[in-house]
PDB file of C-alpha atoms in Angstrom:
ATOM      1  CA  MET A   1     326.633 191.073 127.361  1.00 38.00           C
ATOM      2  CA  ARG A   2     327.625 194.517 128.628  1.00 36.00           C
ATOM      3  CA  THR A   3     325.251 196.121 131.111  1.00 39.00           C
ATOM      4  CA  LEU A   4     325.108 199.686 132.282  1.00 36.00           C
ATOM      5  CA  GLY A   5     324.790 198.844 135.970  1.00 37.00           C
ATOM      6  CA  ARG A   6     327.478 199.985 138.375  1.00 33.00           C
ATOM      7  CA  ARG A   7     328.336 198.711 141.814  1.00 34.00           C
ATOM      8  CA  LEU A   8     327.549 200.842 144.833  1.00 33.00           C
ATOM      9  CA  PRO A   9     328.759 200.451 148.419  1.00 36.00           C
ATOM     10  CA  ASP A  10     327.325 197.548 150.371  1.00 37.00           C
ATOM     11  CA  GLY A  11     326.954 195.395 147.259  1.00 36.00           C
ATOM     12  CA  GLN A  12     324.018 197.391 145.915  1.00 38.00           C
ATOM     13  CA  ILE A  13     323.504 197.943 142.209  1.00 37.00           C
ATOM     14  CA  GLY A  14     323.008 201.391 140.749  1.00 38.00           C
ATOM     15  CA  SER A  15     322.293 202.662 137.274  1.00 37.00           C
ATOM     16  CA  ALA A  16     324.396 204.615 134.855  1.00 33.00           C
ATOM     17  CA  PRO A  17     322.741 207.360 132.787  1.00 34.00           C
ATOM     18  CA  LEU A  18     321.730 206.323 129.283  1.00 34.00           C
ATOM     19  CA  THR A  19     323.052 208.504 126.491  1.00 32.00           C
ATOM     20  CA  GLY A  20     323.549 208.189 122.744  1.00 35.00           C
ATOM     21  CA  SER A  21     323.884 204.663 121.468  1.00 34.00           C
ATOM     22  CA  ALA A  22     323.543 203.299 124.998  1.00 35.00           C
ATOM     23  CA  ARG A  23     319.812 203.780 124.617  1.00 41.00           C
ATOM     24  CA  SER A  24     319.577 201.243 121.795  1.00 42.00           C
ATOM     25  CA  SER A  25     317.966 197.796 121.838  1.00 40.00           C
ATOM     26  CA  ARG A  26     318.905 195.281 124.522  1.00 41.00           C
ATOM     27  CA  GLU A  27     321.680 196.976 126.467  1.00 42.00           C
ATOM     28  CA  LYS A  28     319.608 199.090 128.843  1.00 44.00           C
ATOM     29  CA  ALA A  29     320.145 197.469 132.236  1.00 49.00           C
ATOM     30  CA  MET A  30     319.003 200.077 134.722  1.00 49.00           C
ATOM     31  CA  PRO A  31     319.067 198.454 138.170  1.00 48.00           C
ATOM     32  CA  VAL A  32     317.641 200.536 140.996  1.00 48.00           C
ATOM     33  CA  ALA A  33     319.401 200.231 144.357  1.00 45.00           C
ATOM     34  CA  PRO A  34     317.302 198.709 147.162  1.00 46.00           C
ATOM     35  CA  ARG A  35     317.524 200.111 150.661  1.00 47.00           C
ATOM     36  CA  ALA A  36     320.729 199.000 152.375  1.00 40.00           C
ATOM     37  CA  GLU A  37     318.980 197.437 155.358  1.00 44.00           C
ATOM     38  CA  GLU A  38     316.984 194.993 153.215  1.00 54.00           C
ATOM     39  CA  ALA A  39     318.570 191.538 153.409  1.00 57.00           C
ATOM     40  CA  ASP A  40     315.932 190.049 151.091  1.00 67.00           C
ATOM     41  CA  TRP A  41     313.720 191.316 148.300  1.00 79.00           C
ATOM     42  CA  HIS A  42     310.120 190.374 149.055  1.00 80.00           C
ATOM     43  CA  ARG A  43     307.251 189.362 146.755  1.00 84.00           C
ATOM     44  CA  THR A  44     309.444 189.846 143.699  1.00 91.00           C
ATOM     45  CA  PHE A  45     308.192 189.443 140.154  1.00 94.00           C
ATOM     46  CA  ILE A  46     309.201 190.272 136.582  1.00 96.00           C
ATOM     47  CA  ALA A  47     306.768 192.128 134.363  1.00 97.00           C
ATOM     48  CA  LEU A  48     306.314 194.091 131.166  1.00 98.00           C
ATOM     49  CA  VAL A  49     305.426 197.756 131.647  1.00 98.00           C
ATOM     50  CA  PRO A  50     303.428 199.820 129.131  1.00 98.00           C
ATOM     51  CA  ASP A  51     304.566 203.146 127.760  1.00 97.00           C
ATOM     52  CA  ALA A  52     302.850 206.420 128.662  1.00 97.00           C
ATOM     53  CA  ARG A  53     300.684 206.534 125.520  1.00 97.00           C
ATOM     54  CA  THR A  54     299.343 203.050 126.217  1.00 98.00           C
ATOM     55  CA  ARG A  55     298.588 203.844 129.851  1.00 96.00           C
ATOM     56  CA  SER A  56     296.697 206.943 128.751  1.00 96.00           C
ATOM     57  CA  ALA A  57     294.649 204.919 126.258  1.00 97.00           C
ATOM     58  CA  TRP A  58     293.685 202.410 128.946  1.00 97.00           C
ATOM     59  CA  ASP A  59     292.088 205.236 130.926  1.00 93.00           C
ATOM     60  CA  GLU A  60     289.319 205.187 128.323  1.00 92.00           C
ATOM     61  CA  VAL A  61     288.226 201.660 129.228  1.00 94.00           C
ATOM     62  CA  ARG A  62     284.828 201.840 130.895  1.00 91.00           C
ATOM     63  CA  ILE A  63     284.773 199.821 134.068  1.00 88.00           C
ATOM     64  CA  GLY A  64     281.787 199.297 136.345  1.00 74.00           C
ATOM     65  CA  GLU A  65     280.932 201.751 139.096  1.00 71.00           C
ATOM     66  CA  ALA A  66     282.123 199.382 141.830  1.00 64.00           C
ATOM     67  CA  ALA A  67     285.561 199.146 140.206  1.00 63.00           C
ATOM     68  CA  ALA A  68     285.892 202.790 139.212  1.00 59.00           C
ATOM     69  CA  GLY A  69     287.318 203.838 142.570  1.00 61.00           C
ATOM     70  CA  ARG A  70     289.648 200.847 142.665  1.00 83.00           C
ATOM     71  CA  ARG A  71     291.695 201.501 139.556  1.00 89.00           C
ATOM     72  CA  VAL A  72     295.352 200.517 139.705  1.00 90.00           C
ATOM     73  CA  ALA A  73     297.587 203.602 139.683  1.00 90.00           C
ATOM     74  CA  ALA A  74     299.070 204.339 136.259  1.00 92.00           C
ATOM     75  CA  ASP A  75     302.652 203.803 137.448  1.00 91.00           C
ATOM     76  CA  GLN A  76     301.713 200.373 138.812  1.00 92.00           C
ATOM     77  CA  LEU A  77     300.185 198.880 135.658  1.00 96.00           C
ATOM     78  CA  HIS A  78     302.063 195.847 134.340  1.00 97.00           C
ATOM     79  CA  MET A  79     301.854 192.393 132.727  1.00 98.00           C
ATOM     80  CA  THR A  80     303.410 189.758 134.997  1.00 96.00           C
ATOM     81  CA  LEU A  81     305.721 187.240 133.292  1.00 96.00           C
ATOM     82  CA  ALA A  82     307.070 185.430 136.369  1.00 94.00           C
ATOM     83  CA  PHE A  83     306.407 185.590 140.108  1.00 92.00           C
ATOM     84  CA  LEU A  84     309.280 184.610 142.404  1.00 91.00           C
ATOM     85  CA  GLY A  85     308.330 185.590 145.957  1.00 85.00           C
ATOM     86  CA  SER A  86     311.070 186.419 148.478  1.00 86.00           C
ATOM     87  CA  ILE A  87     314.659 186.065 147.262  1.00 88.00           C
ATOM     88  CA  PRO A  88     318.073 186.916 148.768  1.00 89.00           C
ATOM     89  CA  ARG A  89     319.373 190.311 147.757  1.00 87.00           C
ATOM     90  CA  GLU A  90     322.523 188.812 146.207  1.00 89.00           C
ATOM     91  CA  SER A  91     320.399 186.523 144.018  1.00 89.00           C
ATOM     92  CA  GLY A  92     318.225 189.458 143.082  1.00 89.00           C
ATOM     93  CA  GLN A  93     321.262 191.393 141.956  1.00 91.00           C
ATOM     94  CA  ALA A  94     322.352 188.482 139.764  1.00 93.00           C
ATOM     95  CA  LEU A  95     318.841 188.330 138.312  1.00 94.00           C
ATOM     96  CA  ALA A  96     318.873 192.077 137.605  1.00 94.00           C
ATOM     97  CA  ALA A  97     322.242 191.767 135.882  1.00 94.00           C
ATOM     98  CA  GLY A  98     320.962 188.966 133.628  1.00 95.00           C
ATOM     99  CA  LEU A  99     317.634 190.461 132.582  1.00 95.00           C
ATOM    100  CA  ALA A 100     319.036 192.112 129.448  1.00 95.00           C
ATOM    101  CA  SER A 101     319.876 188.686 128.006  1.00 96.00           C
ATOM    102  CA  THR A 102     316.178 187.722 128.008  1.00 97.00           C
ATOM    103  CA  VAL A 103     314.826 190.613 125.953  1.00 96.00           C
ATOM    104  CA  THR A 104     313.452 190.137 122.444  1.00 95.00           C
ATOM    105  CA  ALA A 105     311.927 192.753 120.165  1.00 97.00           C
ATOM    106  CA  LEU A 106     308.196 192.984 120.767  1.00 97.00           C
ATOM    107  CA  ALA A 107     305.509 194.527 118.591  1.00 97.00           C
ATOM    108  CA  ALA A 108     302.566 196.322 120.156  1.00 97.00           C
ATOM    109  CA  LEU A 109     300.041 193.772 121.425  1.00 97.00           C
ATOM    110  CA  LYS A 110     296.388 193.656 120.449  1.00 97.00           C
ATOM    111  CA  VAL A 111     293.814 193.639 123.220  1.00 97.00           C
ATOM    112  CA  GLU A 112     291.671 190.510 123.057  1.00 96.00           C
ATOM    113  CA  ARG A 113     288.983 191.535 125.509  1.00 95.00           C
ATOM    114  CA  PHE A 114     287.999 193.276 128.715  1.00 96.00           C
ATOM    115  CA  ALA A 115     286.779 190.988 131.490  1.00 95.00           C
ATOM    116  CA  TYR A 116     285.949 190.651 135.156  1.00 94.00           C
ATOM    117  CA  TRP A 117     287.750 187.815 136.916  1.00 95.00           C
ATOM    118  CA  PRO A 118     286.775 185.282 138.026  1.00 95.00           C
ATOM    119  CA  ASN A 119     283.401 186.360 136.552  1.00 94.00           C
ATOM    120  CA  PRO A 120     280.970 189.307 136.538  1.00 93.00           C
ATOM    121  CA  ALA A 121     278.838 187.689 139.247  1.00 92.00           C
ATOM    122  CA  HIS A 122     281.777 187.610 141.678  1.00 91.00           C
ATOM    123  CA  PRO A 123     284.162 190.276 140.373  1.00 91.00           C
ATOM    124  CA  ARG A 124     287.554 190.658 142.017  1.00 90.00           C
ATOM    125  CA  LEU A 125     289.614 192.015 139.108  1.00 93.00           C
ATOM    126  CA  ALA A 126     288.890 194.108 136.033  1.00 94.00           C
ATOM    127  CA  VAL A 127     291.433 193.097 133.404  1.00 96.00           C
ATOM    128  CA  LEU A 128     292.513 193.513 129.811  1.00 98.00           C
ATOM    129  CA  THR A 129     293.623 190.293 128.145  1.00 98.00           C
ATOM    130  CA  PHE A 130     296.041 190.259 125.223  1.00 98.00           C
ATOM    131  CA  GLU A 131     297.065 188.161 122.277  1.00 96.00           C
ATOM    132  CA  CYS A 132     300.119 185.964 122.857  1.00 96.00           C
ATOM    133  CA  PRO A 133     302.284 186.040 119.700  1.00 96.00           C
ATOM    134  CA  PRO A 134     305.499 183.987 119.431  1.00 96.00           C
ATOM    135  CA  PRO A 135     307.845 186.863 120.461  1.00 97.00           C
ATOM    136  CA  LEU A 136     305.927 187.267 123.726  1.00 97.00           C
ATOM    137  CA  VAL A 137     306.030 183.512 124.310  1.00 96.00           C
ATOM    138  CA  GLU A 138     309.789 183.601 123.682  1.00 97.00           C
ATOM    139  CA  LEU A 139     310.349 186.532 126.033  1.00 97.00           C
ATOM    140  CA  GLN A 140     308.378 184.923 128.834  1.00 96.00           C
ATOM    141  CA  ALA A 141     310.236 181.624 128.335  1.00 95.00           C
ATOM    142  CA  ASN A 142     313.595 183.442 128.403  1.00 97.00           C
ATOM    143  CA  VAL A 143     312.685 185.141 131.682  1.00 96.00           C
ATOM    144  CA  ARG A 144     311.643 181.892 133.310  1.00 94.00           C
ATOM    145  CA  GLU A 145     314.770 180.105 132.076  1.00 95.00           C
ATOM    146  CA  LEU A 146     316.956 182.837 133.600  1.00 96.00           C
ATOM    147  CA  VAL A 147     315.140 182.511 136.921  1.00 95.00           C
ATOM    148  CA  ARG A 148     315.597 178.747 136.938  1.00 93.00           C
ATOM    149  CA  SER A 149     319.265 178.980 135.925  1.00 94.00           C
ATOM    150  CA  LEU A 150     319.923 181.035 139.065  1.00 93.00           C
ATOM    151  CA  GLY A 151     318.213 178.449 141.253  1.00 93.00           C
ATOM    152  CA  LEU A 152     315.454 180.865 142.227  1.00 90.00           C
ATOM    153  CA  PRO A 153     311.858 179.880 143.016  1.00 85.00           C
ATOM    154  CA  ILE A 154     309.158 180.477 140.441  1.00 86.00           C
ATOM    155  CA  ASP A 155     305.393 180.123 140.584  1.00 79.00           C
ATOM    156  CA  ASP A 156     304.526 177.429 138.040  1.00 74.00           C
ATOM    157  CA  HIS A 157     301.007 176.502 139.147  1.00 74.00           C
ATOM    158  CA  ARG A 158     299.215 178.794 136.691  1.00 78.00           C
ATOM    159  CA  PRO A 159     299.522 178.898 132.892  1.00 86.00           C
ATOM    160  CA  PHE A 160     300.657 182.174 131.359  1.00 92.00           C
ATOM    161  CA  ARG A 161     297.631 184.334 130.528  1.00 94.00           C
ATOM    162  CA  PRO A 162     298.783 187.708 129.174  1.00 97.00           C
ATOM    163  CA  HIS A 163     296.731 190.322 131.009  1.00 98.00           C
ATOM    164  CA  VAL A 164     296.894 193.637 132.821  1.00 98.00           C
ATOM    165  CA  THR A 165     294.814 194.346 135.915  1.00 95.00           C
ATOM    166  CA  LEU A 166     293.063 197.714 135.625  1.00 95.00           C
ATOM    167  CA  ALA A 167     291.159 197.571 138.915  1.00 92.00           C
ATOM    168  CA  ARG A 168     290.942 195.444 142.061  1.00 89.00           C
ATOM    169  CA  LEU A 169     287.541 195.075 143.663  1.00 87.00           C
ATOM    170  CA  PRO A 170     286.879 194.379 147.354  1.00 84.00           C
ATOM    171  CA  ARG A 171     285.610 191.036 148.519  1.00 83.00           C
ATOM    172  CA  HIS A 172     281.860 190.544 148.296  1.00 82.00           C
ATOM    173  CA  SER A 173     281.472 193.179 145.593  1.00 85.00           C
ATOM    174  CA  GLN A 174     278.086 193.386 143.941  1.00 88.00           C
ATOM    175  CA  PRO A 175     277.733 191.611 140.598  1.00 90.00           C
ATOM    176  CA  VAL A 176     278.544 193.691 137.545  1.00 91.00           C
ATOM    177  CA  SER A 177     275.533 194.324 135.343  1.00 91.00           C
ATOM    178  CA  PRO A 178     275.473 192.958 131.782  1.00 93.00           C
ATOM    179  CA  GLU A 179     275.274 196.546 130.531  1.00 93.00           C
ATOM    180  CA  ALA A 180     278.478 197.492 132.386  1.00 91.00           C
ATOM    181  CA  VAL A 181     280.235 194.390 131.090  1.00 93.00           C
ATOM    182  CA  LEU A 182     279.231 195.225 127.530  1.00 94.00           C
ATOM    183  CA  ALA A 183     280.339 198.860 127.897  1.00 94.00           C
ATOM    184  CA  GLY A 184     283.748 197.719 129.097  1.00 94.00           C
ATOM    185  CA  GLU A 185     284.110 195.213 126.283  1.00 95.00           C
ATOM    186  CA  ARG A 186     283.189 197.773 123.619  1.00 95.00           C
ATOM    187  CA  SER A 187     285.580 200.401 124.947  1.00 95.00           C
ATOM    188  CA  ALA A 188     288.411 197.850 125.130  1.00 96.00           C
ATOM    189  CA  LEU A 189     287.886 196.715 121.546  1.00 93.00           C
ATOM    190  CA  ALA A 190     288.325 200.330 120.425  1.00 95.00           C
ATOM    191  CA  LEU A 191     291.808 200.534 121.976  1.00 96.00           C
ATOM    192  CA  PRO A 192     294.886 200.768 119.764  1.00 96.00           C
ATOM    193  CA  ALA A 193     297.530 198.059 120.106  1.00 97.00           C
ATOM    194  CA  SER A 194     299.397 198.326 123.409  1.00 98.00           C
ATOM    195  CA  ARG A 195     303.137 198.994 123.489  1.00 98.00           C
ATOM    196  CA  PHE A 196     305.091 197.383 126.344  1.00 98.00           C
ATOM    197  CA  ALA A 197     308.361 199.291 126.413  1.00 97.00           C
ATOM    198  CA  THR A 198     310.104 198.063 129.571  1.00 97.00           C
ATOM    199  CA  LEU A 199     310.934 194.775 131.264  1.00 98.00           C
ATOM    200  CA  MET A 200     310.921 195.387 135.017  1.00 96.00           C
ATOM    201  CA  LEU A 201     311.999 193.518 138.136  1.00 95.00           C
ATOM    202  CA  TYR A 202     309.746 194.535 141.032  1.00 92.00           C
ATOM    203  CA  SER A 203     309.296 193.884 144.707  1.00 88.00           C
ATOM    204  CA  SER A 204     305.921 194.483 146.303  1.00 81.00           C
ATOM    205  CA  THR A 205     304.510 195.315 149.700  1.00 74.00           C
ATOM    206  CA  LEU A 206     300.957 194.937 150.929  1.00 69.00           C
ATOM    207  CA  GLU A 207     299.400 198.136 152.250  1.00 64.00           C
ATOM    208  CA  ARG A 208     295.897 198.897 153.430  1.00 65.00           C
ATOM    209  CA  SER A 209     295.115 200.398 150.039  1.00 60.00           C
ATOM    210  CA  GLY A 210     296.503 197.315 148.263  1.00 63.00           C
ATOM    211  CA  ALA A 211     299.801 196.108 146.845  1.00 70.00           C
ATOM    212  CA  ARG A 212     302.482 198.655 145.998  1.00 78.00           C
ATOM    213  CA  TYR A 213     305.226 197.762 143.547  1.00 85.00           C
ATOM    214  CA  ARG A 214     308.781 199.072 143.770  1.00 87.00           C
ATOM    215  CA  PRO A 215     311.072 198.815 140.726  1.00 90.00           C
ATOM    216  CA  LEU A 216     314.417 197.086 141.317  1.00 91.00           C
ATOM    217  CA  ALA A 217     315.715 196.881 137.733  1.00 94.00           C
ATOM    218  CA  ALA A 218     314.490 197.989 134.312  1.00 95.00           C
ATOM    219  CA  ILE A 219     315.426 196.932 130.784  1.00 96.00           C
ATOM    220  CA  ALA A 220     314.195 198.662 127.618  1.00 97.00           C
ATOM    221  CA  VAL A 221     312.274 196.382 125.230  1.00 97.00           C
ATOM    222  CA  PRO A 222     312.917 197.238 121.561  1.00 97.00           C
ATOM    223  CA  ALA A 223     309.899 197.657 119.334  1.00 95.00           C
ATOM    224  CA  ALA A 224     309.313 195.244 116.483  1.00 91.00           C
ATOM    225  CA  SER A 225     307.136 195.717 113.442  1.00 74.00           C
ATOM    226  CA  SER A 226     303.571 194.516 113.859  1.00 61.00           C
ATOM    227  CA  ASP A 227     303.477 193.362 110.229  1.00 48.00           C
TER     228      ASP A 227
END
């Protein structure tokens, strides 16, 4: 399959501008060049990224006071499909080049519920969970098959649970009250279906304020009918 990536000096991958028909369906490979001095890409993962309208809608979800100041930045929100860890840059480039082959059309996803993980008594994450229709199952399986075909590591110890983390709470946070849990659940159920418009390859770094994700490659995900 043709991609729109172009080679840069030092073996990096760059992106060509998307115009006209190049914006259609599965041909939008938009690799982002890593810094030249990076021999490896660290804490890499592949995720679905929501569109701007969806991110704006998620702002309406009512999360508890303890989590309110710990919301994930809008440009960092994502649904992880596969976590790889550290990989050689050359392997990462091959992965970026192959991502377009994994994409399937995906309808907007319905929110199943809002929850605190692992539980409201010991909250560490405030999350939205989503339905898992066959096209999403297929997309996630395609991504994992691509990773394995390149001989790259993949975290297989957890089953796929479609979710997006809205907030990360500090250790030893106070329990979330039943009233706050209910308010979050009600606001989440009022959300429209969520559109995930991009498949992204990320690397991440741990900072004092938490993890920061840097995009390495992006592929447009075509919309499918929800009927």
